[in-house]
mmCIF file of C-alpha atoms in Angstrom:
data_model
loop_
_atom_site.group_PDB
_atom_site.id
_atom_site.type_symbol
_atom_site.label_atom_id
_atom_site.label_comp_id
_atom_site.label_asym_id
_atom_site.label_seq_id
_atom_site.Cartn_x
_atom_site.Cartn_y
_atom_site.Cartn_z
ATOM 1 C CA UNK H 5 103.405 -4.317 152.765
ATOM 2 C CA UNK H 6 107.148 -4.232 151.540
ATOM 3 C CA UNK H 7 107.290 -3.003 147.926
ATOM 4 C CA UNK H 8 110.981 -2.691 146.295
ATOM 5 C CA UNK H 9 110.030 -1.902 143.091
ATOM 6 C CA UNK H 10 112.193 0.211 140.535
ATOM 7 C CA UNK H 11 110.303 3.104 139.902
ATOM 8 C CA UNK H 12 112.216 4.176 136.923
ATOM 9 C CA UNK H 13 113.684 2.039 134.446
ATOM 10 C CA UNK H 14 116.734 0.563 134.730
ATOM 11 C CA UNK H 15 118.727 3.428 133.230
ATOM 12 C CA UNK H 16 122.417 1.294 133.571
ATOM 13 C CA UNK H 17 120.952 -1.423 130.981
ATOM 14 C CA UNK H 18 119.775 0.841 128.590
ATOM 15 C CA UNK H 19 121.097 1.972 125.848
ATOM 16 C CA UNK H 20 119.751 5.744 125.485
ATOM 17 C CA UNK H 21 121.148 6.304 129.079
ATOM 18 C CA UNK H 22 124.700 6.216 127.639
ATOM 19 C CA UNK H 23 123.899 9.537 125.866
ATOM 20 C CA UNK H 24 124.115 12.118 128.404
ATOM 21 C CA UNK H 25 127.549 10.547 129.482
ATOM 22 C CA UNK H 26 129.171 10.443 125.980
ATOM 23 C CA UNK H 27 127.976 14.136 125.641
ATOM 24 C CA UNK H 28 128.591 15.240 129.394
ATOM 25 C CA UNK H 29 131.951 13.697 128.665
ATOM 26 C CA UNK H 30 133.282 15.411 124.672
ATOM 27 C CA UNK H 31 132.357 18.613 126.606
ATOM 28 C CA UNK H 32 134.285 18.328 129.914
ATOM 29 C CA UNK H 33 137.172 17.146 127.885
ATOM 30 C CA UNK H 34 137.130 19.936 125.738
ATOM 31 C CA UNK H 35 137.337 21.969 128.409
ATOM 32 C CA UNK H 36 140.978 24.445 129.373
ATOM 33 C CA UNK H 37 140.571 22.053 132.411
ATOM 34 C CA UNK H 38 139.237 18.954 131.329
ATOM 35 C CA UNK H 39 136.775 17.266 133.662
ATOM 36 C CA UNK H 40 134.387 14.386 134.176
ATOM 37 C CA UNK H 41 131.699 14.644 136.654
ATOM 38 C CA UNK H 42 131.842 12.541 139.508
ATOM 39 C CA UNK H 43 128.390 11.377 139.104
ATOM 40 C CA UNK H 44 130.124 8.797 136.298
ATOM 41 C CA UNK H 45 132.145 6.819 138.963
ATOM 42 C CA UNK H 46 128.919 5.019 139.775
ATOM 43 C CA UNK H 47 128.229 2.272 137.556
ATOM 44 C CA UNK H 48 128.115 -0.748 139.496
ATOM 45 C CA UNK H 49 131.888 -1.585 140.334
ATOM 46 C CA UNK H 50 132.729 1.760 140.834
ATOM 47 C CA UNK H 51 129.338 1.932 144.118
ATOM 48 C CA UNK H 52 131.282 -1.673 145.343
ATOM 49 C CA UNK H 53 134.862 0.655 145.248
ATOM 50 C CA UNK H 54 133.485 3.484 146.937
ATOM 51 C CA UNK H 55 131.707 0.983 149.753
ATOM 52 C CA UNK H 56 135.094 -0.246 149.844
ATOM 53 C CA UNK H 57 136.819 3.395 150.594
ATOM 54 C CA UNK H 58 134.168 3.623 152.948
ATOM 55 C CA UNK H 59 135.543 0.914 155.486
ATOM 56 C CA UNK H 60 139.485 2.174 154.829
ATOM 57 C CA UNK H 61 141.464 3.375 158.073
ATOM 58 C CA UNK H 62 142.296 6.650 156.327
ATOM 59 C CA UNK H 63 138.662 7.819 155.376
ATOM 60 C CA UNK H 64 137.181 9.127 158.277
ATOM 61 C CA UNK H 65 133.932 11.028 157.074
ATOM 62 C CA UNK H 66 132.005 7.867 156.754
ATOM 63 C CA UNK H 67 132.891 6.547 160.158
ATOM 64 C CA UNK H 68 132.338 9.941 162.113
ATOM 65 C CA UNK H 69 129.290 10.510 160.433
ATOM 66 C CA UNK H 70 128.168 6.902 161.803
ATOM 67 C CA UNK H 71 128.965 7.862 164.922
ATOM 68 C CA UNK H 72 126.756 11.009 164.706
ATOM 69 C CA UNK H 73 124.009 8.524 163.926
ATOM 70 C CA UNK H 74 124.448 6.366 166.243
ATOM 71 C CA UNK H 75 125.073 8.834 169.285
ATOM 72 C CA UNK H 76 122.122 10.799 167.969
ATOM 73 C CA UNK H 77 119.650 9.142 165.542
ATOM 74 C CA UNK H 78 116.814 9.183 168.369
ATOM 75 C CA UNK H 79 117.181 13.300 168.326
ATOM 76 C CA UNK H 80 117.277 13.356 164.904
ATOM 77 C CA UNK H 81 114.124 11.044 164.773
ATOM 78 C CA UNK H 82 112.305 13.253 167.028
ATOM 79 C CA UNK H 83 113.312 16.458 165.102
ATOM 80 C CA UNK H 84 112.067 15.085 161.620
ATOM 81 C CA UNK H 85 108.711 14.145 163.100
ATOM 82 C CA UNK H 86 106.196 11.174 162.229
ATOM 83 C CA UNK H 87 104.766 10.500 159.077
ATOM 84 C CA UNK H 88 107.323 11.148 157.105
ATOM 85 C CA UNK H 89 108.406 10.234 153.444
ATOM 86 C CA UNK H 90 112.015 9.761 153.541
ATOM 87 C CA UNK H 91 113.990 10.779 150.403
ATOM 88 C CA UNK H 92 117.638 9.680 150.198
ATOM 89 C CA UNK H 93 119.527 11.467 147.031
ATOM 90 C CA UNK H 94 122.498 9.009 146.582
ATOM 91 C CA UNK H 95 121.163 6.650 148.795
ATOM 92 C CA UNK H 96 124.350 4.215 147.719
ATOM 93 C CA UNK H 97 124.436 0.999 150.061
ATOM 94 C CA UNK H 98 122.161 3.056 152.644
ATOM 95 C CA UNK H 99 124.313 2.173 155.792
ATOM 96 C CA UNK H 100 123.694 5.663 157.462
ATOM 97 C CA UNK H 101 119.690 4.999 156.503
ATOM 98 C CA UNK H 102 119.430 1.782 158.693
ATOM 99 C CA UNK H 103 120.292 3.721 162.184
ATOM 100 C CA UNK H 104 117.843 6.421 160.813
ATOM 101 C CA UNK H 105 114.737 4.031 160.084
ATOM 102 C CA UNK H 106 115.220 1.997 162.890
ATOM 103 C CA UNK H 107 114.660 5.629 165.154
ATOM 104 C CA UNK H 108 111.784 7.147 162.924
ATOM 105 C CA UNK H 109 108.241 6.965 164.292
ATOM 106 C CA UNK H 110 105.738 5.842 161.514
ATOM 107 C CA UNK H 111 107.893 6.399 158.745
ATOM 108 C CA UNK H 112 105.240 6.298 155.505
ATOM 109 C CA UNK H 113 107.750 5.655 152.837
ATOM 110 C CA UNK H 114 111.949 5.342 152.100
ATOM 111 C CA UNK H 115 112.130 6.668 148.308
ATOM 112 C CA UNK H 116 116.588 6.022 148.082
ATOM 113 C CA UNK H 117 117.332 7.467 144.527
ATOM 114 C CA UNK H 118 120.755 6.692 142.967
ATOM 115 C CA UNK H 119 122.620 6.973 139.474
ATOM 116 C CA UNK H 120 123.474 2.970 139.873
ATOM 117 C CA UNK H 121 120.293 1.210 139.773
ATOM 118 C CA UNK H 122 121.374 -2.717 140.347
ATOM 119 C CA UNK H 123 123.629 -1.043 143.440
ATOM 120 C CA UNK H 124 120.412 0.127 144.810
ATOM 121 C CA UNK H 125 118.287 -2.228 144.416
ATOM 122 C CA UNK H 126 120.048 -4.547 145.871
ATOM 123 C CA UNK H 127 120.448 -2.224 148.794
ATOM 124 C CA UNK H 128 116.520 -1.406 148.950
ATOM 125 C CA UNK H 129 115.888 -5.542 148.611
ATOM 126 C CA UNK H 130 117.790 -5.491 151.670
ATOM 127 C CA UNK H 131 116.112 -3.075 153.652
ATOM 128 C CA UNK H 132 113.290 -4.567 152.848
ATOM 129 C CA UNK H 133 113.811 -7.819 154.619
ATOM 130 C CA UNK H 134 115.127 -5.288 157.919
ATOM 131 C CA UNK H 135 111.951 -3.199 157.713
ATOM 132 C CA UNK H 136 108.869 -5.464 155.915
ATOM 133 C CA UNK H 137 106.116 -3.047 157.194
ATOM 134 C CA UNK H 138 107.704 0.440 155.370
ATOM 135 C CA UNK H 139 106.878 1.075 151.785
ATOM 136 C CA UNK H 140 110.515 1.350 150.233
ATOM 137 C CA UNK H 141 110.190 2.869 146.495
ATOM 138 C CA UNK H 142 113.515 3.019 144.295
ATOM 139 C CA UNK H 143 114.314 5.883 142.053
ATOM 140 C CA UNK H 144 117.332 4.951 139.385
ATOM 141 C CA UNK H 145 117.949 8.835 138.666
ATOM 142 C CA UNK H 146 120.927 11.371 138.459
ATOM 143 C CA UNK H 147 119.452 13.861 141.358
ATOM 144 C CA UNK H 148 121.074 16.460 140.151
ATOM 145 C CA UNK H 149 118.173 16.484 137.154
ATOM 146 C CA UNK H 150 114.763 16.699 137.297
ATOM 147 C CA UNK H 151 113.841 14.351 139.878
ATOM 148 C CA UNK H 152 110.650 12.296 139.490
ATOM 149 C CA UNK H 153 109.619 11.701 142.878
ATOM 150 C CA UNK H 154 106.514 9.033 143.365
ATOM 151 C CA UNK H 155 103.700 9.768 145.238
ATOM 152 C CA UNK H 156 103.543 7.397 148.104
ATOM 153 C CA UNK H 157 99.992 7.772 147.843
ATOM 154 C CA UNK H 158 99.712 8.331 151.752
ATOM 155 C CA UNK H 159 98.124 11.593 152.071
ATOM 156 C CA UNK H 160 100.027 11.896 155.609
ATOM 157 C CA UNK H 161 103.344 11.937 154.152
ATOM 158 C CA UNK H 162 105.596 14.914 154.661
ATOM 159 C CA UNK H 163 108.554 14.703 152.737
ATOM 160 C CA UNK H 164 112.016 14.591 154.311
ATOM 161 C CA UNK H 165 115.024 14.709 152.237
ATOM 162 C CA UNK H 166 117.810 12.822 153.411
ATOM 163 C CA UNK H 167 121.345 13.921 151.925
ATOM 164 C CA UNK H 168 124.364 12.299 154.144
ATOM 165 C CA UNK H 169 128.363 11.915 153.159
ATOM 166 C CA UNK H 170 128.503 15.188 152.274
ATOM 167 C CA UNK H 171 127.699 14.917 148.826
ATOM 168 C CA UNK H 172 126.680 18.318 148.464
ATOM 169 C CA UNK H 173 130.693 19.101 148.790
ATOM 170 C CA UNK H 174 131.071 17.423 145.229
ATOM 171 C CA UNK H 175 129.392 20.516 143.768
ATOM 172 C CA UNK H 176 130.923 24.123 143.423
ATOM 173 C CA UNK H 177 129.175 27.035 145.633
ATOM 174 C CA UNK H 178 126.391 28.185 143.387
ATOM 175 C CA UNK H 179 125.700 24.974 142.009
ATOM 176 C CA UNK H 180 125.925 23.618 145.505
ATOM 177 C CA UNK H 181 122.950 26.482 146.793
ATOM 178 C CA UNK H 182 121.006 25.878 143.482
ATOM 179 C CA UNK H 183 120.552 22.191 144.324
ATOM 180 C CA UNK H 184 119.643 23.242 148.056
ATOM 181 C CA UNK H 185 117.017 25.529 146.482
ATOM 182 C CA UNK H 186 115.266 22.557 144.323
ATOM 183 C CA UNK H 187 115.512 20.604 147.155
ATOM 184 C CA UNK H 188 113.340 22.808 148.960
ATOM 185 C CA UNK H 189 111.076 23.111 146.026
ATOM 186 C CA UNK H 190 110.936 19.356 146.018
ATOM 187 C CA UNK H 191 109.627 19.072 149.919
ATOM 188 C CA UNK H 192 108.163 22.453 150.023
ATOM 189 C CA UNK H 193 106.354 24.315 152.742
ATOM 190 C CA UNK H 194 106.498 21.729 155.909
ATOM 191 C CA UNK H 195 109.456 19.838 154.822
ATOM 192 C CA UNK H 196 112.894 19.098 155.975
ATOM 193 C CA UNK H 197 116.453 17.887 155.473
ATOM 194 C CA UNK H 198 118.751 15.979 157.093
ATOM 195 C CA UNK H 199 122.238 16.667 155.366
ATOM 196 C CA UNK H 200 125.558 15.953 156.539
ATOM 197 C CA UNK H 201 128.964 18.387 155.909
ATOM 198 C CA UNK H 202 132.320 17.159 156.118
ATOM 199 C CA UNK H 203 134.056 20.126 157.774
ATOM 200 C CA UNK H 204 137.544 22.129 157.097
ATOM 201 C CA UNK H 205 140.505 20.462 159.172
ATOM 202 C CA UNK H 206 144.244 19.753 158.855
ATOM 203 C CA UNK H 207 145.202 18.450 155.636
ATOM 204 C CA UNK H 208 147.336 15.783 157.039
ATOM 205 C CA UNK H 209 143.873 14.406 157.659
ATOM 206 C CA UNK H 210 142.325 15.479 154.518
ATOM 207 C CA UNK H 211 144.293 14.422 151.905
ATOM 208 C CA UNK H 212 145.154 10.226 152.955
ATOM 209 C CA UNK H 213 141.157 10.435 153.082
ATOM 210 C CA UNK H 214 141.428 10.363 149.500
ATOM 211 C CA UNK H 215 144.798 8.942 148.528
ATOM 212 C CA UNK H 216 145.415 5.630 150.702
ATOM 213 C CA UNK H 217 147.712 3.704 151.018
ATOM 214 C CA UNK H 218 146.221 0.482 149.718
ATOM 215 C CA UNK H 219 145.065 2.375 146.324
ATOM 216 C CA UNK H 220 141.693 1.397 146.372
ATOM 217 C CA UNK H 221 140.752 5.370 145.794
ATOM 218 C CA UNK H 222 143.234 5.360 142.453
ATOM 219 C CA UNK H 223 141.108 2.473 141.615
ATOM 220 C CA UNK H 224 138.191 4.410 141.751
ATOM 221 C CA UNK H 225 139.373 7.207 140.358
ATOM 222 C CA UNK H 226 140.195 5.398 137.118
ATOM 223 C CA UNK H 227 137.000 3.318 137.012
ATOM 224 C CA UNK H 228 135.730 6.314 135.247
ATOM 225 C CA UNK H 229 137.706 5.862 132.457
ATOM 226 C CA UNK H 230 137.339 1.684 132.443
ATOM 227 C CA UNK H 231 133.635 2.823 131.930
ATOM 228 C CA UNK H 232 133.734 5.337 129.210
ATOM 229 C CA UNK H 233 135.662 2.481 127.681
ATOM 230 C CA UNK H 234 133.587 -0.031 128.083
ATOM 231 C CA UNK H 235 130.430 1.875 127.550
ATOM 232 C CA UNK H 236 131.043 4.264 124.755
ATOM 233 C CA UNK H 237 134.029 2.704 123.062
ATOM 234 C CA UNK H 238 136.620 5.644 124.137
ATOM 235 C CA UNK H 239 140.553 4.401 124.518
ATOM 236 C CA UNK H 240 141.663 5.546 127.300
ATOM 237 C CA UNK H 241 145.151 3.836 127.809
ATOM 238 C CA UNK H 242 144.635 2.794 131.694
ATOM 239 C CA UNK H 243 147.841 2.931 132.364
ATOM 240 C CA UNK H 244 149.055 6.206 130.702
ATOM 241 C CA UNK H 245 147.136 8.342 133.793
ATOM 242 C CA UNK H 246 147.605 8.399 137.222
ATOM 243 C CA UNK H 247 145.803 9.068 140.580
ATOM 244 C CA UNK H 248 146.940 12.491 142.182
ATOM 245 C CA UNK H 249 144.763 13.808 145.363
ATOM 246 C CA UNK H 250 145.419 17.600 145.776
ATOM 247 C CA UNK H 251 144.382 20.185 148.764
ATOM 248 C CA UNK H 252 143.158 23.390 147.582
ATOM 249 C CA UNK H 253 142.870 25.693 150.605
ATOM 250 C CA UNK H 254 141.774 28.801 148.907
ATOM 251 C CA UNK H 255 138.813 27.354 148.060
ATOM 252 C CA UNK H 256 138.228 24.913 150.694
ATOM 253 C CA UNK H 257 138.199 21.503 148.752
ATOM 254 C CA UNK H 258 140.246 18.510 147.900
ATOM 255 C CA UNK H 259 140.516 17.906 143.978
ATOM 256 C CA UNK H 260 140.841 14.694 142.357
ATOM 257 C CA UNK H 261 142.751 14.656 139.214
ATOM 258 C CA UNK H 262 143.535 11.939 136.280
ATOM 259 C CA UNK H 263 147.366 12.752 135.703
ATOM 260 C CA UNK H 264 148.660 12.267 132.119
ATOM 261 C CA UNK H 265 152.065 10.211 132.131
ATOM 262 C CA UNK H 266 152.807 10.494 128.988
ATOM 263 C CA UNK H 267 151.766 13.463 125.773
ATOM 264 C CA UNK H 268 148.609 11.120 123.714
ATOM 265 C CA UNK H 269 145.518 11.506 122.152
ATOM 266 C CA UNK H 270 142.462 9.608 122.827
ATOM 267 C CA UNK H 271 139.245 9.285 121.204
ATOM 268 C CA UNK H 272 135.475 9.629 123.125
ATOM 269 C CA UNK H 273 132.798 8.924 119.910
ATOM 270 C CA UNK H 274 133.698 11.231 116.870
ATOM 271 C CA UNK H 275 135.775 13.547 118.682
ATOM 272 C CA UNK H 276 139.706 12.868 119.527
ATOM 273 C CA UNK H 277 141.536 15.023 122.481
ATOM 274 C CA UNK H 278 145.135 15.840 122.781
ATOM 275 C CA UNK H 279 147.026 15.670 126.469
ATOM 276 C CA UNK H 280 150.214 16.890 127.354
ATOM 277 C CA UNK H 281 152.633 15.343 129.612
ATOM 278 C CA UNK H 282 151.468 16.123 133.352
ATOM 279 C CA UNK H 283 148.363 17.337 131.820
ATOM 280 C CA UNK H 284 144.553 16.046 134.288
ATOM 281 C CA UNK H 285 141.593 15.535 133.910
ATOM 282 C CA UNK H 286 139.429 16.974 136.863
ATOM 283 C CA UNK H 287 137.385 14.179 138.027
ATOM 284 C CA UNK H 288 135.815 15.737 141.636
ATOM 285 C CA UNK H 289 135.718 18.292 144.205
ATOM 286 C CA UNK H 290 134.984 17.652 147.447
ATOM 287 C CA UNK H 291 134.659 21.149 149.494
ATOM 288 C CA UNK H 292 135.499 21.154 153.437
ATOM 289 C CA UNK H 293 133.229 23.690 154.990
ATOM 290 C CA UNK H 294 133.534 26.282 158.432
ATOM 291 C CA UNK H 295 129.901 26.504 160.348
ATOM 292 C CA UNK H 296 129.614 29.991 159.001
ATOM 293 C CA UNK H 297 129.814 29.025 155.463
ATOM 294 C CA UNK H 298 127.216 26.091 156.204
ATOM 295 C CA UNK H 299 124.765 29.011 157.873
ATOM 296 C CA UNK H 300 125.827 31.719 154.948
ATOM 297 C CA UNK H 301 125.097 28.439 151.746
ATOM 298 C CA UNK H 302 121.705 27.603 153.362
ATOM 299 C CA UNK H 303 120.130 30.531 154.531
ATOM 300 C CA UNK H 304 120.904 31.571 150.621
ATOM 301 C CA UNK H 305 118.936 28.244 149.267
ATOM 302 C CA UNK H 306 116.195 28.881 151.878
ATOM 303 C CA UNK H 307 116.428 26.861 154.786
ATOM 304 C CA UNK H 308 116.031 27.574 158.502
ATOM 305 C CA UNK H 309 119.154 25.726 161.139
ATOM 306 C CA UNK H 310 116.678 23.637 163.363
ATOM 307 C CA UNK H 311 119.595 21.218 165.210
ATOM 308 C CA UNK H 312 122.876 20.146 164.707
ATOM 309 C CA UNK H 313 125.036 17.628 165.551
ATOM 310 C CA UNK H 314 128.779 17.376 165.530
ATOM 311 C CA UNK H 315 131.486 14.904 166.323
ATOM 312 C CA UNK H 316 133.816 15.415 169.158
ATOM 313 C CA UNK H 317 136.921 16.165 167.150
ATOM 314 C CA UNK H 318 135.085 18.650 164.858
ATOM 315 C CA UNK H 319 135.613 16.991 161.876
ATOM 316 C CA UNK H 320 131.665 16.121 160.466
ATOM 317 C CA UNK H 321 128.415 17.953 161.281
ATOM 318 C CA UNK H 322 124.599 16.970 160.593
ATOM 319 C CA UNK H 323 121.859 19.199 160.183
ATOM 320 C CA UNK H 324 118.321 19.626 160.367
ATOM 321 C CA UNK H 325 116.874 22.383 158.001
ATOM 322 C CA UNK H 326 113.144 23.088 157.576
ATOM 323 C CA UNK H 327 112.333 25.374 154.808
ATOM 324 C CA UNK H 328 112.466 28.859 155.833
#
């Protein structure tokens, strides 16, 4: 019996969800480096952007990590088990998750949880119609909170958290092994993960990943700021800030920055912010990793290396981690 049914409401409709991101957002911009969390680029438009990054010639983690799948999703299969409950955190347009479900043996449940509810649903809706026997059970919820997870009501169901893209790169080092530890917590003793982790390489190849040619990542980028807009009445002059992709090898990441063209004020809710010329607005990391520092992050957070799976250039790696 399909099911596709919203287990939380939809937050993107309702008013009290635009709390957390007027107040998330007055206290990254009052920041020394102001910020806004890249969970806010996913309202609706911004998911479709991102989708749209995802097919560009210059972004190669989605493709490569395909490729994993698709070379290897019958290992991977195999090494999560049967009866599993499958828990996607940021489950987006669920590409990846297709090749996975399609390899799973009596799969009890796909639970895809994502900040952008009509995104996902619409996803889910379509997985549905692909796989009509699996229970499919939408979450709209940031994951990076307290995550209500449904019971599937199967009492064979072992969950499995699925976390592909390398997401976890979008948060620093100890925030990054904090949300490995809840995850554990969340599938305890039995469980697993399946995450992927875009790796360090040459930043010739790094940084057109996230500043092509065709500017659909600038678009993205700024989305954030068409939102708070739109959503919480800021004014953000559109054009006054600019798209700038930087490399940050010290610390392993790419950085994506809102550049100020111009010295102006702007005003989120009751409280008004000064920028200087050439002044940004941090708006996401996205940390390249070595193997080591993989092994050194999740034997921190508690998780035993069962397999991995790599690309043949080196650039993307999945892995299968059972609570240790």
């Amino acid at each position: 019996m399909k099911s596709t049914t919203l287990t939380k409401g939809d937050r993107a409709r309702n008013p009290s969800a635009r709390a957390p991101f007027l107040d998330d957002l007055i206290a990254g911009l009052g920041r020394t480096q102001k910020e806004i969390s890249c969970k806010y680029f996913y309202d609706e438009h911004g998911s479709d952007l991102f989708d749209q990054i995802c097919d560009l010639d210059e972004y190669y983690p989605t493709r490569t990590e395909l490729s994993i799948l698709r070379d290897h999703a019958p290992e991977m299969a195999h090494e999560l088990g049967e009866d599993i409950a499958l828990i996607e955190l940021g489950s987006g347009s669920s590409l990846k998750t297709r090749l996975l479900l399609a390899a799973l043996r009596t799969p009890r449940a796909y639970i895809p949880v994502d900040i952008s509810a009509e995104h996902m649903v619409r996803s889910a809706g379509s997985l549905a119609d692909t796989f009509p026997g699996l229970r499919i059970m939408p979450v709209a919820a940031d994951f990076t909170e307290n995550l209500p997870i449904p019971h599937t009501g199967d009492p064979r169901a072992r969950r499995v958290v699925y976390f592909p893209g390398s997401t976890i790169g979008n948060f620093q080092p100890r925030a990054a092994r904090r949300l490995l530890r809840r995850i554990a917590e969340m599938v305890g003793p039995g469980g697993g993960l399946l995450i992927g982790f875009d790796l360090d390489k040459d930043p010739a190849v790094l940084i057109p990943a996230y500043n092509d040619r065709l500017g659909v990542t600038a678009e993205f980028n700024r989305n954030v700021l068409i939102r708070a807009n739109r959503e919480l009445g800021a004014d953000f002059d559109l054009d006054a800030f600019e798209h700038r992709a930087v490399h940050v090898p010290e610390h392993e990441r790419i950085e994506m920055h809102l550049v100020s063209l111009k010295p102006q004020a702007v005003t989120v809710g009751p409280a008004t912010f000064d920028f200087a010329e050439g002044e940004t607005i941090l708006t996401e990391y996205s940390h390249k990793y070595s193997l080591e520092h993989i092994r050194a992050m999740t034997d921190d957070a508690g998780w035993s290396l069962g397999r991995q799976w790599l690309d043949p250039l080196g650039y993307f790696a999945v892995q299968h981690l059972t609570v240790a």
